[in-house]
């Protein structure tokens, strides 16, 4: 994990699933999602833009969903996708922001067959 990694989380719902089931993969990240339109209350200076602009959901390294995100998304964004469970594997979510910051989070996919 990079030193500047933001706090993020992947949840798979339901918790118990089998191969072939469709599950919901939720991803949340703690990110300010600044639009560049807000002023710092103490200094009066405009807070520069900083928002997530790209997210990729991968299964065993192969992308299954990519999203382009805009600055209008709220702080600490939440993303959710559906996935048909092909068997055991590893889900990884990679994201970048407009300043070039890159991070990722992974979780094992463990069906109860």
CSV table of N, CA and C in Angstrom, one decimal:
chain,number,residue,atom,x,y,z
A,1,UNK,N,0.8,-1.2,0.0
A,1,UNK,CA,0.0,0.0,0.0
A,1,UNK,C,0.9,1.2,0.0
A,2,UNK,N,0.6,2.2,-0.9
A,2,UNK,CA,1.5,3.4,-0.9
A,2,UNK,C,1.3,4.2,0.4
A,3,UNK,N,2.3,5.0,0.7
A,3,UNK,CA,2.3,5.8,1.9
A,3,UNK,C,1.2,6.8,1.9
A,4,UNK,N,0.8,7.3,0.7
A,4,UNK,CA,-0.3,8.3,0.7
A,4,UNK,C,-1.6,7.7,0.4
A,5,UNK,N,-1.8,6.4,0.7
A,5,UNK,CA,-3.1,5.7,0.4
A,5,UNK,C,-4.2,6.3,1.2
A,6,UNK,N,-5.3,6.5,0.6
A,6,UNK,CA,-6.5,7.0,1.3
A,6,UNK,C,-7.2,5.8,1.9
A,7,UNK,N,-8.0,6.1,2.9
A,7,UNK,CA,-8.8,5.0,3.5
A,7,UNK,C,-9.9,4.6,2.6
A,8,UNK,N,-10.0,3.4,2.2
A,8,UNK,CA,-11.0,2.9,1.3
A,8,UNK,C,-11.5,1.5,1.7
A,9,UNK,N,-12.6,1.1,1.2
A,9,UNK,CA,-13.2,-0.2,1.6
A,9,UNK,C,-14.0,-0.8,0.4
A,10,UNK,N,-13.9,-2.1,0.3
A,10,UNK,CA,-14.7,-2.9,-0.6
A,10,UNK,C,-15.5,-3.8,0.2
A,11,UNK,N,-16.8,-3.9,-0.1
A,11,UNK,CA,-17.8,-4.8,0.5
A,11,UNK,C,-18.5,-5.6,-0.6
A,12,UNK,N,-18.7,-6.9,-0.3
A,12,UNK,CA,-19.4,-7.7,-1.2
A,12,UNK,C,-20.7,-8.2,-0.5
A,13,UNK,N,-21.8,-8.0,-1.2
A,13,UNK,CA,-23.1,-8.3,-0.6
A,13,UNK,C,-23.9,-9.2,-1.5
A,14,UNK,N,-24.5,-10.3,-1.1
A,14,UNK,CA,-24.5,-10.7,0.3
A,14,UNK,C,-23.2,-11.3,0.8
A,15,UNK,N,-23.0,-11.5,2.1
A,15,UNK,CA,-21.7,-12.0,2.6
A,15,UNK,C,-21.5,-13.4,2.1
A,16,UNK,N,-22.6,-14.2,2.0
A,16,UNK,CA,-22.5,-15.6,1.6
A,16,UNK,C,-23.0,-15.8,0.2
A,17,UNK,N,-22.2,-16.3,-0.7
A,17,UNK,CA,-22.6,-16.4,-2.1
A,17,UNK,C,-21.9,-17.6,-2.7
A,18,UNK,N,-22.4,-18.1,-3.8
A,18,UNK,CA,-21.9,-19.3,-4.5
A,18,UNK,C,-21.4,-18.9,-5.9
A,19,UNK,N,-20.6,-19.7,-6.5
A,19,UNK,CA,-20.2,-19.5,-7.9
A,19,UNK,C,-21.5,-19.4,-8.8
A,20,UNK,N,-21.5,-18.4,-9.6
A,20,UNK,CA,-22.7,-18.2,-10.5
A,20,UNK,C,-23.7,-17.2,-9.9
A,21,UNK,N,-23.6,-16.9,-8.6
A,21,UNK,CA,-24.5,-15.9,-8.0
A,21,UNK,C,-24.1,-14.5,-8.5
A,22,UNK,N,-25.1,-13.6,-8.5
A,22,UNK,CA,-24.7,-12.2,-8.8
A,22,UNK,C,-24.6,-11.4,-7.4
A,23,UNK,N,-23.5,-10.8,-7.2
A,23,UNK,CA,-23.3,-10.1,-6.0
A,23,UNK,C,-23.1,-8.6,-6.3
A,24,UNK,N,-23.3,-7.8,-5.2
A,24,UNK,CA,-23.1,-6.4,-5.3
A,24,UNK,C,-21.7,-6.0,-4.7
A,25,UNK,N,-20.9,-5.4,-5.5
A,25,UNK,CA,-19.5,-5.0,-5.1
A,25,UNK,C,-19.6,-3.5,-4.8
A,26,UNK,N,-19.5,-3.1,-3.5
A,26,UNK,CA,-19.5,-1.7,-3.1
A,26,UNK,C,-18.1,-1.2,-2.8
A,27,UNK,N,-17.8,0.0,-3.2
A,27,UNK,CA,-16.5,0.6,-3.0
A,27,UNK,C,-16.7,2.0,-2.4
A,28,UNK,N,-16.1,2.3,-1.3
A,28,UNK,CA,-16.2,3.7,-0.8
A,28,UNK,C,-14.7,4.1,-0.5
A,29,UNK,N,-14.5,5.4,-0.7
A,29,UNK,CA,-13.1,6.0,-0.5
A,29,UNK,C,-13.3,7.3,0.2
A,30,UNK,N,-12.4,7.6,1.1
A,30,UNK,CA,-12.4,8.9,1.8
A,30,UNK,C,-11.6,9.8,0.9
A,31,UNK,N,-12.3,10.8,0.3
A,31,UNK,CA,-11.6,11.7,-0.6
A,31,UNK,C,-12.4,13.0,-0.6
A,32,UNK,N,-11.7,14.2,-0.6
A,32,UNK,CA,-12.4,15.4,-0.4
A,32,UNK,C,-13.3,15.8,-1.6
A,33,UNK,N,-13.0,15.4,-2.8
A,33,UNK,CA,-13.7,15.7,-4.0
A,33,UNK,C,-14.0,17.2,-4.1
A,34,UNK,N,-12.9,18.0,-4.0
A,34,UNK,CA,-13.0,19.5,-4.1
A,34,UNK,C,-13.2,19.9,-5.5
A,35,UNK,N,-14.1,20.8,-5.7
A,35,UNK,CA,-14.5,21.2,-7.1
A,35,UNK,C,-13.7,22.4,-7.6
A,36,UNK,N,-13.0,23.1,-6.7
A,36,UNK,CA,-12.2,24.3,-7.1
A,36,UNK,C,-13.1,25.5,-7.0
A,37,UNK,N,-14.3,25.4,-6.4
A,37,UNK,CA,-15.2,26.6,-6.3
A,37,UNK,C,-15.3,27.0,-4.9
A,38,UNK,N,-14.8,26.3,-4.0
A,38,UNK,CA,-15.0,26.6,-2.5
A,38,UNK,C,-13.8,27.3,-2.0
A,39,UNK,N,-14.0,28.3,-1.0
A,39,UNK,CA,-13.0,29.0,-0.4
A,39,UNK,C,-12.7,28.4,1.0
A,40,UNK,N,-11.4,28.5,1.3
A,40,UNK,CA,-11.0,28.1,2.7
A,40,UNK,C,-11.5,29.2,3.6
A,41,UNK,N,-12.2,28.9,4.7
A,41,UNK,CA,-12.9,29.8,5.6
A,41,UNK,C,-11.8,30.7,6.3
A,42,UNK,N,-10.7,30.1,6.6
A,42,UNK,CA,-9.7,30.8,7.4
A,42,UNK,C,-8.9,31.8,6.5
A,43,UNK,N,-8.4,31.3,5.4
A,43,UNK,CA,-7.5,32.1,4.5
A,43,UNK,C,-8.2,32.9,3.5
A,44,UNK,N,-9.4,32.4,3.1
A,44,UNK,CA,-10.2,33.1,2.0
A,44,UNK,C,-9.7,32.7,0.6
A,45,UNK,N,-8.7,31.8,0.6
A,45,UNK,CA,-8.2,31.4,-0.7
A,45,UNK,C,-9.0,30.2,-1.3
A,46,UNK,N,-9.1,30.1,-2.6
A,46,UNK,CA,-9.9,29.1,-3.2
A,46,UNK,C,-9.1,27.7,-3.0
A,47,UNK,N,-9.9,26.7,-2.6
A,47,UNK,CA,-9.3,25.4,-2.5
A,47,UNK,C,-9.2,24.8,-3.9
A,48,UNK,N,-8.0,24.4,-4.3
A,48,UNK,CA,-7.8,23.8,-5.7
A,48,UNK,C,-8.6,22.6,-5.9
A,49,UNK,N,-8.9,22.3,-7.2
A,49,UNK,CA,-9.7,21.1,-7.6
A,49,UNK,C,-8.9,19.9,-7.2
A,50,UNK,N,-9.6,18.9,-6.6
A,50,UNK,CA,-9.0,17.6,-6.3
A,50,UNK,C,-10.2,16.6,-6.3
A,51,UNK,N,-10.3,15.9,-7.3
A,51,UNK,CA,-11.4,14.9,-7.4
A,51,UNK,C,-11.0,13.7,-8.1
A,52,UNK,N,-11.7,12.6,-7.8
A,52,UNK,CA,-11.4,11.3,-8.5
A,52,UNK,C,-12.0,11.4,-9.9
A,53,UNK,N,-11.2,11.1,-10.9
A,53,UNK,CA,-11.7,11.2,-12.3
A,53,UNK,C,-11.8,9.8,-13.0
A,54,UNK,N,-11.3,8.8,-12.4
A,54,UNK,CA,-11.3,7.5,-13.1
A,54,UNK,C,-11.3,6.3,-12.0
A,55,UNK,N,-12.2,5.4,-12.3
A,55,UNK,CA,-12.2,4.2,-11.4
A,55,UNK,C,-12.3,2.9,-12.3
A,56,UNK,N,-11.5,1.9,-11.9
A,56,UNK,CA,-11.6,0.6,-12.7
A,56,UNK,C,-11.8,-0.5,-11.7
A,57,UNK,N,-12.8,-1.3,-11.9
A,57,UNK,CA,-13.0,-2.5,-11.1
A,57,UNK,C,-12.4,-3.7,-11.9
A,58,UNK,N,-11.5,-4.5,-11.2
A,58,UNK,CA,-10.9,-5.6,-11.9
A,58,UNK,C,-11.2,-6.9,-11.2
A,59,UNK,N,-11.2,-7.9,-11.9
A,59,UNK,CA,-11.3,-9.3,-11.4
A,59,UNK,C,-10.1,-10.1,-11.9
A,60,UNK,N,-9.2,-10.5,-11.0
A,60,UNK,CA,-8.0,-11.2,-11.3
A,60,UNK,C,-7.2,-10.4,-12.3
A,61,UNK,N,-7.1,-9.1,-12.2
A,61,UNK,CA,-6.3,-8.2,-13.1
A,61,UNK,C,-7.0,-7.8,-14.3
A,62,UNK,N,-8.2,-8.3,-14.6
A,62,UNK,CA,-8.9,-8.0,-15.9
A,62,UNK,C,-10.0,-7.0,-15.6
A,63,UNK,N,-10.1,-5.8,-16.2
A,63,UNK,CA,-11.2,-4.9,-15.9
A,63,UNK,C,-12.5,-5.4,-16.3
A,64,UNK,N,-13.5,-5.2,-15.4
A,64,UNK,CA,-14.9,-5.6,-15.7
A,64,UNK,C,-15.8,-4.4,-15.7
A,65,UNK,N,-15.4,-3.3,-15.1
A,65,UNK,CA,-16.1,-2.0,-15.1
A,65,UNK,C,-15.1,-0.9,-15.0
A,66,UNK,N,-15.3,0.1,-15.9
A,66,UNK,CA,-14.5,1.4,-15.7
A,66,UNK,C,-15.5,2.5,-15.7
A,67,UNK,N,-15.2,3.5,-14.9
A,67,UNK,CA,-16.0,4.7,-14.7
A,67,UNK,C,-15.2,6.0,-14.9
A,68,UNK,N,-15.8,6.9,-15.6
A,68,UNK,CA,-15.3,8.3,-15.6
A,68,UNK,C,-16.1,9.1,-14.6
A,69,UNK,N,-15.4,9.7,-13.7
A,69,UNK,CA,-16.1,10.5,-12.6
A,69,UNK,C,-15.8,12.0,-12.8
A,70,UNK,N,-16.8,12.8,-12.4
A,70,UNK,CA,-16.7,14.2,-12.5
A,70,UNK,C,-16.6,14.8,-11.1
A,71,UNK,N,-16.2,16.1,-11.1
A,71,UNK,CA,-16.0,16.8,-9.8
A,71,UNK,C,-17.3,17.0,-9.1
A,72,UNK,N,-18.5,16.8,-9.7
A,72,UNK,CA,-19.7,17.0,-9.1
A,72,UNK,C,-20.1,15.9,-8.1
A,73,UNK,N,-19.4,14.8,-8.1
A,73,UNK,CA,-19.7,13.7,-7.2
A,73,UNK,C,-19.3,14.2,-5.8
A,74,UNK,N,-20.1,13.8,-4.8
A,74,UNK,CA,-19.9,14.2,-3.4
A,74,UNK,C,-18.6,13.7,-2.8
A,75,UNK,N,-18.2,14.3,-1.7
A,75,UNK,CA,-17.0,13.9,-0.9
A,75,UNK,C,-17.3,12.5,-0.5
A,76,UNK,N,-16.2,11.8,-0.3
A,76,UNK,CA,-16.2,10.4,0.2
A,76,UNK,C,-17.2,9.5,-0.7
A,77,UNK,N,-16.9,9.5,-2.0
A,77,UNK,CA,-17.8,8.8,-2.9
A,77,UNK,C,-18.0,7.3,-2.7
A,78,UNK,N,-19.2,6.8,-3.1
A,78,UNK,CA,-19.5,5.4,-2.9
A,78,UNK,C,-19.9,4.9,-4.3
A,79,UNK,N,-19.4,3.8,-4.8
A,79,UNK,CA,-19.6,3.3,-6.1
A,79,UNK,C,-20.1,1.8,-5.9
A,80,UNK,N,-21.0,1.4,-6.7
A,80,UNK,CA,-21.5,0.0,-6.6
A,80,UNK,C,-21.7,-0.6,-7.9
A,81,UNK,N,-21.3,-1.8,-8.1
A,81,UNK,CA,-21.5,-2.6,-9.4
A,81,UNK,C,-21.9,-4.0,-9.0
A,82,UNK,N,-22.6,-4.6,-10.0
A,82,UNK,CA,-22.9,-6.0,-9.8
A,82,UNK,C,-21.9,-6.9,-10.6
A,83,UNK,N,-21.7,-8.1,-10.0
A,83,UNK,CA,-20.8,-9.0,-10.6
A,83,UNK,C,-21.3,-10.4,-10.5
A,84,UNK,N,-21.2,-11.2,-11.6
A,84,UNK,CA,-21.6,-12.6,-11.5
A,84,UNK,C,-20.3,-13.4,-11.1
A,85,UNK,N,-20.4,-14.1,-10.0
A,85,UNK,CA,-19.2,-14.7,-9.4
A,85,UNK,C,-18.8,-15.9,-10.3
A,86,UNK,N,-17.5,-15.8,-10.8
A,86,UNK,CA,-17.0,-16.9,-11.7
A,86,UNK,C,-16.3,-18.0,-10.9
A,87,UNK,N,-16.1,-17.7,-9.6
A,87,UNK,CA,-15.3,-18.7,-8.8
A,87,UNK,C,-14.4,-17.8,-7.9
A,88,UNK,N,-13.4,-18.5,-7.3
A,88,UNK,CA,-12.5,-17.7,-6.5
A,88,UNK,C,-11.7,-16.7,-7.3
A,89,UNK,N,-11.3,-15.6,-6.7
A,89,UNK,CA,-10.6,-14.6,-7.4
A,89,UNK,C,-10.3,-13.5,-6.5
A,90,UNK,N,-9.8,-12.4,-7.1
A,90,UNK,CA,-9.4,-11.2,-6.4
A,90,UNK,C,-10.0,-10.0,-7.1
A,91,UNK,N,-10.8,-9.2,-6.4
A,91,UNK,CA,-11.3,-8.0,-6.9
A,91,UNK,C,-10.4,-6.8,-6.5
A,92,UNK,N,-10.0,-6.0,-7.5
A,92,UNK,CA,-9.2,-4.8,-7.2
A,92,UNK,C,-9.9,-3.6,-7.8
A,93,UNK,N,-9.9,-2.5,-7.0
A,93,UNK,CA,-10.5,-1.3,-7.5
A,93,UNK,C,-9.3,-0.3,-7.6
A,94,UNK,N,-9.0,0.2,-8.8
A,94,UNK,CA,-8.0,1.2,-9.0
A,94,UNK,C,-8.6,2.6,-9.2
A,95,UNK,N,-8.1,3.6,-8.7
A,95,UNK,CA,-8.7,4.9,-8.9
A,95,UNK,C,-7.6,6.0,-9.0
A,96,UNK,N,-7.8,7.0,-9.8
A,96,UNK,CA,-6.9,8.1,-9.9
A,96,UNK,C,-7.7,9.4,-9.8
A,97,UNK,N,-7.0,10.5,-9.3
A,97,UNK,CA,-7.7,11.7,-9.3
A,97,UNK,C,-7.0,12.7,-10.3
A,98,UNK,N,-7.6,13.9,-10.4
A,98,UNK,CA,-7.2,14.9,-11.4
A,98,UNK,C,-5.7,15.4,-11.1
A,99,UNK,N,-5.2,15.2,-9.9
A,99,UNK,CA,-3.8,15.6,-9.6
A,99,UNK,C,-2.8,14.5,-9.9
A,100,UNK,N,-3.3,13.3,-10.3
A,100,UNK,CA,-2.4,12.2,-10.6
A,100,UNK,C,-2.3,11.2,-9.5
A,101,UNK,N,-2.9,11.5,-8.4
A,101,UNK,CA,-2.8,10.5,-7.2
A,101,UNK,C,-3.5,9.2,-7.6
A,102,UNK,N,-2.8,8.1,-7.4
A,102,UNK,CA,-3.3,6.8,-7.7
A,102,UNK,C,-3.3,5.9,-6.5
A,103,UNK,N,-4.4,5.2,-6.4
A,103,UNK,CA,-4.5,4.2,-5.2
A,103,UNK,C,-5.3,3.0,-5.7
A,104,UNK,N,-5.2,2.0,-4.9
A,104,UNK,CA,-6.0,0.8,-5.2
A,104,UNK,C,-6.4,0.0,-3.9
A,105,UNK,N,-7.4,-0.8,-4.0
A,105,UNK,CA,-7.8,-1.6,-2.9
A,105,UNK,C,-8.2,-2.9,-3.4
A,106,UNK,N,-8.0,-4.0,-2.7
A,106,UNK,CA,-8.3,-5.4,-3.2
A,106,UNK,C,-9.0,-6.2,-2.1
A,107,UNK,N,-9.8,-7.1,-2.6
A,107,UNK,CA,-10.5,-8.0,-1.7
A,107,UNK,C,-10.6,-9.4,-2.4
A,108,UNK,N,-10.5,-10.5,-1.6
A,108,UNK,CA,-10.6,-11.8,-2.2
A,108,UNK,C,-12.1,-12.1,-2.4
A,109,UNK,N,-12.3,-12.8,-3.5
A,109,UNK,CA,-13.7,-13.3,-3.8
A,109,UNK,C,-13.7,-14.8,-3.4
A,110,UNK,N,-14.5,-15.1,-2.4
A,110,UNK,CA,-14.5,-16.5,-1.8
A,110,UNK,C,-15.9,-17.1,-1.8
A,111,UNK,N,-16.3,-17.7,-2.9
A,111,UNK,CA,-17.6,-18.3,-2.9
A,111,UNK,C,-17.7,-19.5,-2.0
A,112,UNK,N,-18.8,-19.8,-1.4
A,112,UNK,CA,-19.0,-21.0,-0.6
A,112,UNK,C,-19.7,-22.0,-1.4
A,113,UNK,N,-19.0,-22.8,-2.1
A,113,UNK,CA,-19.6,-23.9,-3.0
A,113,UNK,C,-19.6,-25.2,-2.3
